[in-house]
mmCIF file of C-alpha atoms in Angstrom:
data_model
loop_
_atom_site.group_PDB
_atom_site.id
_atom_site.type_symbol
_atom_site.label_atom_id
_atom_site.label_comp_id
_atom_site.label_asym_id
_atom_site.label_seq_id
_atom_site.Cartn_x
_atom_site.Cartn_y
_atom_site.Cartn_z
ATOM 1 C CA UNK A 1 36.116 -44.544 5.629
ATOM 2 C CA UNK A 2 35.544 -47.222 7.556
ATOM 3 C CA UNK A 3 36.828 -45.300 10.753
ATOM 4 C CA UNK A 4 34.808 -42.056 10.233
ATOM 5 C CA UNK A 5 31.582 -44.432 9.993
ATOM 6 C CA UNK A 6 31.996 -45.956 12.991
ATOM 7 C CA UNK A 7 33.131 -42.573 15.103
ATOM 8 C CA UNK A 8 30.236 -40.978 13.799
ATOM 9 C CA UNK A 9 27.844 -44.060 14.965
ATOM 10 C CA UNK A 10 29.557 -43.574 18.502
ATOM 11 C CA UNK A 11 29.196 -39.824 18.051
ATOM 12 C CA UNK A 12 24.969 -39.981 17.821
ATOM 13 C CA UNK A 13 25.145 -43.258 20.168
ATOM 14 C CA UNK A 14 26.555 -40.490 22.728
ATOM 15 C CA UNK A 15 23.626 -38.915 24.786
ATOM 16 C CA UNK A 16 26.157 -36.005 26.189
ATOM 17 C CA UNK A 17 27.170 -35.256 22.339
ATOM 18 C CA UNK A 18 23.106 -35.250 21.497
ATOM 19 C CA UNK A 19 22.243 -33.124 24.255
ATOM 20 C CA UNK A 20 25.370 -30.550 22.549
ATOM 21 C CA UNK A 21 23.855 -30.650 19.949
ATOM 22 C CA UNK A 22 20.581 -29.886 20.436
ATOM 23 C CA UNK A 23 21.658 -26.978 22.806
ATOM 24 C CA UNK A 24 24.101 -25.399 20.493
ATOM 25 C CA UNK A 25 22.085 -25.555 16.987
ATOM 26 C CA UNK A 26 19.441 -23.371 18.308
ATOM 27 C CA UNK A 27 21.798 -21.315 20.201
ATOM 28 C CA UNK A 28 23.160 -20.567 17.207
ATOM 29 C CA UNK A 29 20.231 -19.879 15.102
ATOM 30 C CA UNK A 30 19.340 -17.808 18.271
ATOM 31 C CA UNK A 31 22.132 -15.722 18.357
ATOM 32 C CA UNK A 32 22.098 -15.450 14.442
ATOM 33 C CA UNK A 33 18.314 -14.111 14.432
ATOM 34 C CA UNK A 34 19.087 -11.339 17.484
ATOM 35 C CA UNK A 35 22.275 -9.983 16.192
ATOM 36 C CA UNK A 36 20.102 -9.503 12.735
ATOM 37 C CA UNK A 37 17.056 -8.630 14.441
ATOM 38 C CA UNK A 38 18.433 -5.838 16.331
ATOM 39 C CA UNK A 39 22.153 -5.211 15.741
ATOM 40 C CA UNK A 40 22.455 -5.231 12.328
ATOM 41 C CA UNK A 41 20.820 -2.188 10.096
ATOM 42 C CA UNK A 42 18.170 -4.134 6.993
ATOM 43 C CA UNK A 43 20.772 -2.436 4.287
ATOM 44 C CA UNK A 44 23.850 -0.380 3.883
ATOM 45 C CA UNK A 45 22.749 2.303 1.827
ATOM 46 C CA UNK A 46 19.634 2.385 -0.395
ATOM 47 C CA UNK A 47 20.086 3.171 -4.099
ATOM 48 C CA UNK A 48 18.411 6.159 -5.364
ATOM 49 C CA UNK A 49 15.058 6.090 -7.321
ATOM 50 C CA UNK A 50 15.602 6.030 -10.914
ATOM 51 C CA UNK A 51 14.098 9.666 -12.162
ATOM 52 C CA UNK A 52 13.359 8.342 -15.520
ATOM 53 C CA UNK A 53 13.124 5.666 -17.959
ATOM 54 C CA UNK A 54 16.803 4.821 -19.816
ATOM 55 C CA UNK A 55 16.412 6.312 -23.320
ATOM 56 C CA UNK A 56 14.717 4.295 -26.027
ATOM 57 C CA UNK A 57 12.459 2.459 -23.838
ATOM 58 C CA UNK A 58 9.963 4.732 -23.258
ATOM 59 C CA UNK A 59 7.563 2.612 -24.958
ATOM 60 C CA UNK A 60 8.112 -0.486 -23.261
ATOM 61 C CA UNK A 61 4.767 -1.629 -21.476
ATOM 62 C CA UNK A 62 5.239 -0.039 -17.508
ATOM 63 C CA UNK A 63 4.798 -3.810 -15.530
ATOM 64 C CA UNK A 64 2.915 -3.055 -12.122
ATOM 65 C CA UNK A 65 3.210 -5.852 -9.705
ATOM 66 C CA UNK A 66 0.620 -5.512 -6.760
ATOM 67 C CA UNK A 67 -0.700 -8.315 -4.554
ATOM 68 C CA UNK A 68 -3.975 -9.987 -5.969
ATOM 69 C CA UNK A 69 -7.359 -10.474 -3.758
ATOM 70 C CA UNK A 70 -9.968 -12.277 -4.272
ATOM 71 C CA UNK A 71 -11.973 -9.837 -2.248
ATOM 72 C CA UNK A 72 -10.587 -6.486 -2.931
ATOM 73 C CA UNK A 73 -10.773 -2.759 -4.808
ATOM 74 C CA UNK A 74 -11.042 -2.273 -8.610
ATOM 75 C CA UNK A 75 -7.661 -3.346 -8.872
ATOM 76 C CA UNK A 76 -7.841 -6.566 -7.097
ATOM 77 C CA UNK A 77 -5.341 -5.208 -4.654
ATOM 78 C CA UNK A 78 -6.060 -4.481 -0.905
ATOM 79 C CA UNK A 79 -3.130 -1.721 -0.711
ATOM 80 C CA UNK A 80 -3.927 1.661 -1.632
ATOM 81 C CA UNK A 81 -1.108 2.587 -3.016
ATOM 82 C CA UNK A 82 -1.458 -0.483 -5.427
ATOM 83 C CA UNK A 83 -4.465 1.157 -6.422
ATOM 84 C CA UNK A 84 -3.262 4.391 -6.666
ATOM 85 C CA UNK A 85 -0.513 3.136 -9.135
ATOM 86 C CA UNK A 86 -3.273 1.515 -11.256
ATOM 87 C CA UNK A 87 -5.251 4.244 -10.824
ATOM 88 C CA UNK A 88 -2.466 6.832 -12.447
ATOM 89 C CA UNK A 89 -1.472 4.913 -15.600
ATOM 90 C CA UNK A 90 -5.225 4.552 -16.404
ATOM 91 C CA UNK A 91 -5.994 7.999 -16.196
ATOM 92 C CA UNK A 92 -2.679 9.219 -17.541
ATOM 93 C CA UNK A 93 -3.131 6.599 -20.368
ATOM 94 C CA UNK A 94 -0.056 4.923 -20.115
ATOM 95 C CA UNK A 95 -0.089 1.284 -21.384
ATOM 96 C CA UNK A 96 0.649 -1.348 -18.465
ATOM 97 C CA UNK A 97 -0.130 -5.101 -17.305
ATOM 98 C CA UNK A 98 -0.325 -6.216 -14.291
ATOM 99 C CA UNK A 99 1.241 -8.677 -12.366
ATOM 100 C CA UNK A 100 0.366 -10.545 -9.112
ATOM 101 C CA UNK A 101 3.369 -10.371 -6.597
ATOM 102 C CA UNK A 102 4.041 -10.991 -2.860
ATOM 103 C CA UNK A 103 5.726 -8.410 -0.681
ATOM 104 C CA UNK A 104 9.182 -10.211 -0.326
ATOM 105 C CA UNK A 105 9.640 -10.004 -4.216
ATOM 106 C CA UNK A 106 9.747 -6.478 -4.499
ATOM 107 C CA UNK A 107 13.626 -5.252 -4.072
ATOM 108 C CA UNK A 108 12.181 -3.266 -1.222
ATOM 109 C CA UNK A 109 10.350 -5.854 0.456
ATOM 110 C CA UNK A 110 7.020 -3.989 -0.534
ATOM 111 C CA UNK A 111 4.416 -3.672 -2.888
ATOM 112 C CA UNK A 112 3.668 -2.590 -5.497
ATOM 113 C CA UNK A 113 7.203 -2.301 -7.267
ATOM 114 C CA UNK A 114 7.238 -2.202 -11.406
ATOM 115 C CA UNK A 115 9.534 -3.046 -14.347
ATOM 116 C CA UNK A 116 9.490 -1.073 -17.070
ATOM 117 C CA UNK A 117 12.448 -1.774 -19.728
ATOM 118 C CA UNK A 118 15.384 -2.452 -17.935
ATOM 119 C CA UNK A 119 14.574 -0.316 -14.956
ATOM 120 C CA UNK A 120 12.672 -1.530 -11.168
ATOM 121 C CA UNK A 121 10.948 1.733 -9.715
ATOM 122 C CA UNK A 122 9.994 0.943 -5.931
ATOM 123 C CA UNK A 123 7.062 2.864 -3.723
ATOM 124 C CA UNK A 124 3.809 4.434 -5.406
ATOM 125 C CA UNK A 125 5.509 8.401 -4.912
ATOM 126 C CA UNK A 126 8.610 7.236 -6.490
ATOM 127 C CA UNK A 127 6.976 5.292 -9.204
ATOM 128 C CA UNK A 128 4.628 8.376 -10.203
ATOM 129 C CA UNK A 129 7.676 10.264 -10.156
ATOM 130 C CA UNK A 130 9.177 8.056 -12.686
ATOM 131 C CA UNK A 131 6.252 8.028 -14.660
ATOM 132 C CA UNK A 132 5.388 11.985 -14.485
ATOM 133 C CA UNK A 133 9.455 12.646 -15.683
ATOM 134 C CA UNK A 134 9.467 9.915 -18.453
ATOM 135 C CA UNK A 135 6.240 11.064 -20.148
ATOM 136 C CA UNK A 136 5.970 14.878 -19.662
ATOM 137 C CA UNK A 137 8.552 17.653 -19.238
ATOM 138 C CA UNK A 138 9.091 20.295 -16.401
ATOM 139 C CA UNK A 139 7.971 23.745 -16.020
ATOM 140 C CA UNK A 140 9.562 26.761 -14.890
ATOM 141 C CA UNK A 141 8.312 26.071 -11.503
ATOM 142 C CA UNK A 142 9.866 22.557 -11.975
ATOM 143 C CA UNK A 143 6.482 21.154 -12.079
ATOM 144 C CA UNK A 144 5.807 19.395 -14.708
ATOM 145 C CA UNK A 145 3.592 21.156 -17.233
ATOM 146 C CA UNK A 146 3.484 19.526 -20.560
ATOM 147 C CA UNK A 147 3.235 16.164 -22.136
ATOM 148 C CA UNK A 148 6.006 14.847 -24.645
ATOM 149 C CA UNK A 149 3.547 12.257 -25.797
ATOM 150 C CA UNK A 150 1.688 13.461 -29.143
ATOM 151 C CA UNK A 151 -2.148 13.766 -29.060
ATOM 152 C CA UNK A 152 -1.828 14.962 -25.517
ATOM 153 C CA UNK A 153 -4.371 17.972 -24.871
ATOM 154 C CA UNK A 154 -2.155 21.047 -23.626
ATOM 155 C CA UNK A 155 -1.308 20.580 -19.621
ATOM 156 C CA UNK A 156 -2.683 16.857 -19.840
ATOM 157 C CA UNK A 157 -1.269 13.060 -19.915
ATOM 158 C CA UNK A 158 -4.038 11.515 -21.015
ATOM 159 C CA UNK A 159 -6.975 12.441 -18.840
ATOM 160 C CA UNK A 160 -4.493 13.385 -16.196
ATOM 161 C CA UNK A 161 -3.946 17.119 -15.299
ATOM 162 C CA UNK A 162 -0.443 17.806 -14.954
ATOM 163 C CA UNK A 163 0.588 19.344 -11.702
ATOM 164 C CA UNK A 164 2.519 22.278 -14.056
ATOM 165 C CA UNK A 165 -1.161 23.451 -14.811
ATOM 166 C CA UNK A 166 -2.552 23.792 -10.855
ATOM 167 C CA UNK A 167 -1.691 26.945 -9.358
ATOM 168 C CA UNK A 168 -0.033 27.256 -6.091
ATOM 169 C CA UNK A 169 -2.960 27.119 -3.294
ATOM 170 C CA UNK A 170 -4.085 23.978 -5.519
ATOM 171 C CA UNK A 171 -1.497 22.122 -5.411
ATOM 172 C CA UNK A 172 -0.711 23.035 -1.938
ATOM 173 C CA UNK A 173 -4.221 21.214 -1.071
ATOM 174 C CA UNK A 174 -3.806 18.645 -3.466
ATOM 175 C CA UNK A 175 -0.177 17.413 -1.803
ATOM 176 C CA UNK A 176 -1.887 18.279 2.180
ATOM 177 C CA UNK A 177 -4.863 15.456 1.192
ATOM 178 C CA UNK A 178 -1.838 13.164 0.090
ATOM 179 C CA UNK A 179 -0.267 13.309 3.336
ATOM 180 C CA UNK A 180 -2.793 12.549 5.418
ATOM 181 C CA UNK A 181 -3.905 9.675 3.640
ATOM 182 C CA UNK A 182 -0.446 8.414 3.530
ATOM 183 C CA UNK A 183 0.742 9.058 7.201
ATOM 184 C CA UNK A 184 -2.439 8.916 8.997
ATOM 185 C CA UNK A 185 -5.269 7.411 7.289
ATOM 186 C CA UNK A 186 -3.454 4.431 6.207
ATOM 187 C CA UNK A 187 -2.015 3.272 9.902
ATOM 188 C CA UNK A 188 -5.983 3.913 11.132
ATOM 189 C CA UNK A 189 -7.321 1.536 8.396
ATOM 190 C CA UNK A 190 -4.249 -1.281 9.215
ATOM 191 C CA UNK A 191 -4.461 -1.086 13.118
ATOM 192 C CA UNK A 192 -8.464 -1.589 12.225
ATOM 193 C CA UNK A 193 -7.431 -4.422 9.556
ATOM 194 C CA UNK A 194 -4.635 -6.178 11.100
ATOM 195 C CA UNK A 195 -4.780 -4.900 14.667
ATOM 196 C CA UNK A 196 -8.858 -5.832 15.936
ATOM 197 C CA UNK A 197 -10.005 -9.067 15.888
ATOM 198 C CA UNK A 198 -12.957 -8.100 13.980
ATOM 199 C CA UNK A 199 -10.740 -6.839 10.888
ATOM 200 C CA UNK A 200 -8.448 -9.922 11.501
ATOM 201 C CA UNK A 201 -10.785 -12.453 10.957
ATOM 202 C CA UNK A 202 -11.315 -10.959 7.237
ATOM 203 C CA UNK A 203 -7.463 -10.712 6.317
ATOM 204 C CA UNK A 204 -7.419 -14.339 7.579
ATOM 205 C CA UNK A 205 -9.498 -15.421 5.381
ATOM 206 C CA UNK A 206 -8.109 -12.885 2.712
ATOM 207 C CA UNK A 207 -4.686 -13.816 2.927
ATOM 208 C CA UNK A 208 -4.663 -17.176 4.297
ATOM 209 C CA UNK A 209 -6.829 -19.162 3.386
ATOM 210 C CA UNK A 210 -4.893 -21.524 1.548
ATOM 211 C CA UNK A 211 -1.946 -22.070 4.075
ATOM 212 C CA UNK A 212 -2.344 -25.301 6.073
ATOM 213 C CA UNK A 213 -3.631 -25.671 8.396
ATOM 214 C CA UNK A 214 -0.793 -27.414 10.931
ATOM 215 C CA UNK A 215 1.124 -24.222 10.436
ATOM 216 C CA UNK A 216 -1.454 -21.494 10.117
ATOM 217 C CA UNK A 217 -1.263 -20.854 13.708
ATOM 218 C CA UNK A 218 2.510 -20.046 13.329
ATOM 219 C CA UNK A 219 2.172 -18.270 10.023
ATOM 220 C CA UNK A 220 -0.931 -15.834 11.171
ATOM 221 C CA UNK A 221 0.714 -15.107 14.808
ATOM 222 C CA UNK A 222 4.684 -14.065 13.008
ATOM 223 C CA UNK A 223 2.687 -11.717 9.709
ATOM 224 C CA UNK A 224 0.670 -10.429 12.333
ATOM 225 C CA UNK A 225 2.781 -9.850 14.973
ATOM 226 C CA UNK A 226 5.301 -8.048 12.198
ATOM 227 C CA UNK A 227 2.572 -5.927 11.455
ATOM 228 C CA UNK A 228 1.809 -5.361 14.575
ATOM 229 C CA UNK A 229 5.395 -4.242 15.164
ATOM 230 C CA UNK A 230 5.535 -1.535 12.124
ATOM 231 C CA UNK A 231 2.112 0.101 13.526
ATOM 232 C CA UNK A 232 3.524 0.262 17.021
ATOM 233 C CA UNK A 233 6.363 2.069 15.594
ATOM 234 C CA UNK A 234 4.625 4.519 13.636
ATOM 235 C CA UNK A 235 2.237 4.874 17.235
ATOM 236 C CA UNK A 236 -1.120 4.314 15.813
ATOM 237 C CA UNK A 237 -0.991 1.012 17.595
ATOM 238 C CA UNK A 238 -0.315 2.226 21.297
ATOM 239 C CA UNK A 239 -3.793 3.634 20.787
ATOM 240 C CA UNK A 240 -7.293 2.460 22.150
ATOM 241 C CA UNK A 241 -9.578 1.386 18.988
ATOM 242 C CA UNK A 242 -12.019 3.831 20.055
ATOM 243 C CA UNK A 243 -8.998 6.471 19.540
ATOM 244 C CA UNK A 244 -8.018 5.648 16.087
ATOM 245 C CA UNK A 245 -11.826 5.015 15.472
ATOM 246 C CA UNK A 246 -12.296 9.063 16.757
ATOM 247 C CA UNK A 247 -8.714 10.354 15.053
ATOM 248 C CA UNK A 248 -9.718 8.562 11.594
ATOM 249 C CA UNK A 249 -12.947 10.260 11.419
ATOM 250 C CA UNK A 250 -11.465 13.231 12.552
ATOM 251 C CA UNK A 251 -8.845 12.907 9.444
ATOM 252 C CA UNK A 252 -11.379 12.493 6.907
ATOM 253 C CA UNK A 253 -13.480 14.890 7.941
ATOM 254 C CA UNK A 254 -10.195 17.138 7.027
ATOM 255 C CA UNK A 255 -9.935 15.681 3.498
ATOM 256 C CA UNK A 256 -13.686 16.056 3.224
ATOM 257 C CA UNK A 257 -13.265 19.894 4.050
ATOM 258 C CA UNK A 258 -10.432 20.434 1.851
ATOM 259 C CA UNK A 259 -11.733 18.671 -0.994
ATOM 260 C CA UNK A 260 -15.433 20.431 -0.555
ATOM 261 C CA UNK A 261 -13.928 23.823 -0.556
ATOM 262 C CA UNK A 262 -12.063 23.722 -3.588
ATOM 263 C CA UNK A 263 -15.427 24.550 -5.688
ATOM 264 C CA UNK A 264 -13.737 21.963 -8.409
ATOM 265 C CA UNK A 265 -14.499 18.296 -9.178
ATOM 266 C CA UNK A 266 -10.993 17.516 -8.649
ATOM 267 C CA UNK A 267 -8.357 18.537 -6.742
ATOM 268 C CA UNK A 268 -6.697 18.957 -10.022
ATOM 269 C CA UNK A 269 -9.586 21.540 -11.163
ATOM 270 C CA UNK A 270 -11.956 19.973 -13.710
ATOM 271 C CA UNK A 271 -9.546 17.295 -14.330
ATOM 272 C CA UNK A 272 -7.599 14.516 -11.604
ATOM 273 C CA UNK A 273 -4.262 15.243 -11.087
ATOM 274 C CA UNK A 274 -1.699 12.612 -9.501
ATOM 275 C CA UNK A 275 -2.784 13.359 -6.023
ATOM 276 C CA UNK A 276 -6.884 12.619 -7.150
ATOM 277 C CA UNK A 277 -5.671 8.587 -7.877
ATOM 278 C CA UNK A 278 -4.389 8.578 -4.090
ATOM 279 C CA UNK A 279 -7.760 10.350 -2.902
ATOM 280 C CA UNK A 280 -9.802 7.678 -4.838
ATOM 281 C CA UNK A 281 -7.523 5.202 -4.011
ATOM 282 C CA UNK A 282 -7.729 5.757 -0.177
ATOM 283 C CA UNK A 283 -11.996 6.355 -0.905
ATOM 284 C CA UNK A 284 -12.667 3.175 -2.646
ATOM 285 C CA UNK A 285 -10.159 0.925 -0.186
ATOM 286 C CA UNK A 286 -12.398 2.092 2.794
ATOM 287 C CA UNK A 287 -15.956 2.435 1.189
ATOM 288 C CA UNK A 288 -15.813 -0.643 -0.972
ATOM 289 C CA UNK A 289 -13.661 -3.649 0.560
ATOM 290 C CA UNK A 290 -15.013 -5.909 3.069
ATOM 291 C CA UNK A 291 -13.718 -4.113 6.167
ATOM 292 C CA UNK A 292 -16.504 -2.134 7.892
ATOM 293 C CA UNK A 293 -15.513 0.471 10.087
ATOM 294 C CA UNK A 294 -17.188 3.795 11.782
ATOM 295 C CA UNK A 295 -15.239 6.314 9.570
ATOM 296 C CA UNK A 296 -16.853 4.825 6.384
ATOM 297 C CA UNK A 297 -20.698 4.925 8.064
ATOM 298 C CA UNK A 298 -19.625 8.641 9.147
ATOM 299 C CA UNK A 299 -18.467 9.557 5.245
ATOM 300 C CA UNK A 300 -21.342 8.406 4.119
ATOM 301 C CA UNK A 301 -23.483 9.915 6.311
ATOM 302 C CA UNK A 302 -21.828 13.275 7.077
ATOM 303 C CA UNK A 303 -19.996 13.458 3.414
ATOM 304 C CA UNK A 304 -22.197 12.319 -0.027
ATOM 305 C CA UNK A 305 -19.671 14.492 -2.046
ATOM 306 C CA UNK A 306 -16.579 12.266 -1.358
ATOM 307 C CA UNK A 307 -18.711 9.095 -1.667
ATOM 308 C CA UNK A 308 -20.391 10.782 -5.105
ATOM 309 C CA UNK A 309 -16.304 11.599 -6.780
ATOM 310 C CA UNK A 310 -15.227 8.417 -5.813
ATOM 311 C CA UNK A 311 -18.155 6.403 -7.616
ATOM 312 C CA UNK A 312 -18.119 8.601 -10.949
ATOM 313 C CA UNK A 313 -14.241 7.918 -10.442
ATOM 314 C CA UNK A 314 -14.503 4.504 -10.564
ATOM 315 C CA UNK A 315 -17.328 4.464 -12.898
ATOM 316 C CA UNK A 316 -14.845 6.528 -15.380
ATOM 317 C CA UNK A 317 -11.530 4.793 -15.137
ATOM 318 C CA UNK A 318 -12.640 1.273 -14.013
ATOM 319 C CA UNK A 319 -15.484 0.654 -16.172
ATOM 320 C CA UNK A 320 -14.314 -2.798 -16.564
ATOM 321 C CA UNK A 321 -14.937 -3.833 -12.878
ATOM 322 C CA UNK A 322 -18.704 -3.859 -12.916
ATOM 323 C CA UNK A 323 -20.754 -1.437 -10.342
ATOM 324 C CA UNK A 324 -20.252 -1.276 -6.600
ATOM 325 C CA UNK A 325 -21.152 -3.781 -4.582
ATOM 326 C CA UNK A 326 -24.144 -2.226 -2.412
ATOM 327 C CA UNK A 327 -24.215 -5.124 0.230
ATOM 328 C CA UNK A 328 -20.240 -4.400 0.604
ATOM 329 C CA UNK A 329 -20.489 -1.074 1.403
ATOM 330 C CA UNK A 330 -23.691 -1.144 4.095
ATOM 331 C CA UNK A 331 -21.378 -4.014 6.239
ATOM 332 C CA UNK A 332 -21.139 -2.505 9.524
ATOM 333 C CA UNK A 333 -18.183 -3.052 12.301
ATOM 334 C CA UNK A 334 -19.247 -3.359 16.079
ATOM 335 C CA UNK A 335 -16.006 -1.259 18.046
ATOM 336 C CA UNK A 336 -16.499 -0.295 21.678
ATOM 337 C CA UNK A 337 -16.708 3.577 22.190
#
């Protein structure tokens, strides 16, 4: 013992051995982080969704985990698809708590993800999924079309129309709205959230406000850098603000026209059907959170029937969170055009 105590005293008395070291360590961790970063695929193969809850559970309470703001939508979560999970199991009746939960939790590394039973569901489409084949059954059209809950109206879960009910065209719109709030709308509201300084400044205080503040620097520049990173990859982020300010006004002014011309109050007819909790979803996330931009003053403006569903929405299913907040919603963002 007495031997190994003195080579190792020699060993950091050694500048040369130091100065190894201190070159190889981070070598290592170097090499370690690039052959992960960009040689090595994040999994093998993903496990498939589970279609349904295992048998006998049914009536276990549906566990939503979602990131919790302190300055946020009805659900206290900034994500719209958070919301639009919430948003479902209210109007489809479905007993659930929620949970706060950061990202890395999830077993995909996103929110929101859910327990219910013994089964994890993953990503808002997969989740409803889940939810529409545990608690109604499928049509002939392999929509599903009928609750197996009792008390259920005919063609309803709760207050929810089930897509089984909506004819073709209907559903059709209903799914075309769904995309482009998904894959286009989304990325425009994060590059103008994460992306611009103006937008920035509010997650920072959002998100971070509690980290110290020796290491906030590093923290704020590696989240937003990663973020920076997915939008690049989807493209929205190669874009001039002024573009994605144009395109995202140019998207909703889609919705608004798709949503307008159905002569309903819903895209599910006179009831919301699963795609209706991502329209309000996506609605309330940019007309009532603290990020100001020039596609909410344009659907205001150009739009009062999309501002008009998505406040009798909320007035309906969230009764709970108290009425919107006016001085919210006039904020206005200053973005070179």
């Amino acid at each position: 013992p007495g031997e190994h105590l003195l080579a190792m005293a020699s060993f950091f008395r050694d500048p040369w051995a130091l100065a190894a070291v201190g070159i190889a360590v981070p070598a290592v961790l170097m090499g370690k982080f690039l052959v992960t970063r960009f040689f090595t695929l994040p999994h093998s193969e993903p496990e498939p969704s589970p279609k349904r809850a295992v048998p006998g559970e049914e009536d276990e309470v549906f566990v939503l985990y979602q990131g919790k703001q302190s300055i946020a939508g009805p659900s206290g979560s900034l994500s719209i698809f958070c919301l639009k999970v919430e948003t479902f199991l209210r109007v489809a009746k479905i007993p659930f708590s929620v949970k706060g939960a950061l990202a890395f939790q999830g077993p995909k590394g996103k929110l929101p993800f859910a327990k219910h039973g013994s089964t994890t569901t993953c990503d808002s489409h997969y989740m409803l999924e889940y939810l529409l084949n545990t608690f109604s059954k499928e049509g002939t059209s392999r929509e599903h079309a009928e609750s197996t809950r009792k008390g259920d109206a005919a063609g309803m879960l709760g207050d929810l129309a089930l897509p089984g009910t909506m004819d073709a065209r209907q559903l059709a719109v209903a799914k075309a709205i769904e995309v482009v709030i998904e894959h286009r709308l989304y990325y425009n509201g994060m590059m103008l959230r994460w992306g611009h300084d103006d937008g920035f400044a509010k997650i920072t205080k959002i998100f971070f406000g509690a980290v110290p503040a020796i290491i906030k620097p590093f923290i704020l520049r590696m989240v937003r850098r990663n973020v920076w990173d997915t939008m690049r990859a989807q493209g929205v982020a190669t874009h001039h603000v002024s573009d994605v300010d144009r395109r995202e006004i140019e998207d909703w002014d889609t919705v608004a026209t798709l949503f307008e011309t159905s002569g309903t109050p819903f895209l599910g007819g006179d009831a919301p059907c699963p795609q209706d909790c991502t329209l309000f979803a996506a609605l309330d996330s940019l007309l009532n959170t603290p990020f100001p931009s020039k596609a909410k003053d344009h659907v205001i403006a150009k739009h009062p029937a999309l501002v008009e569903y998505a406040d009798a929405f909320r007035a309906r299913f969230f009764p709970d969170v108290g009425p919107v907040d006016m001085a919210v919603r006039r904020e206005s963002k200053l973005v070179m055009i």
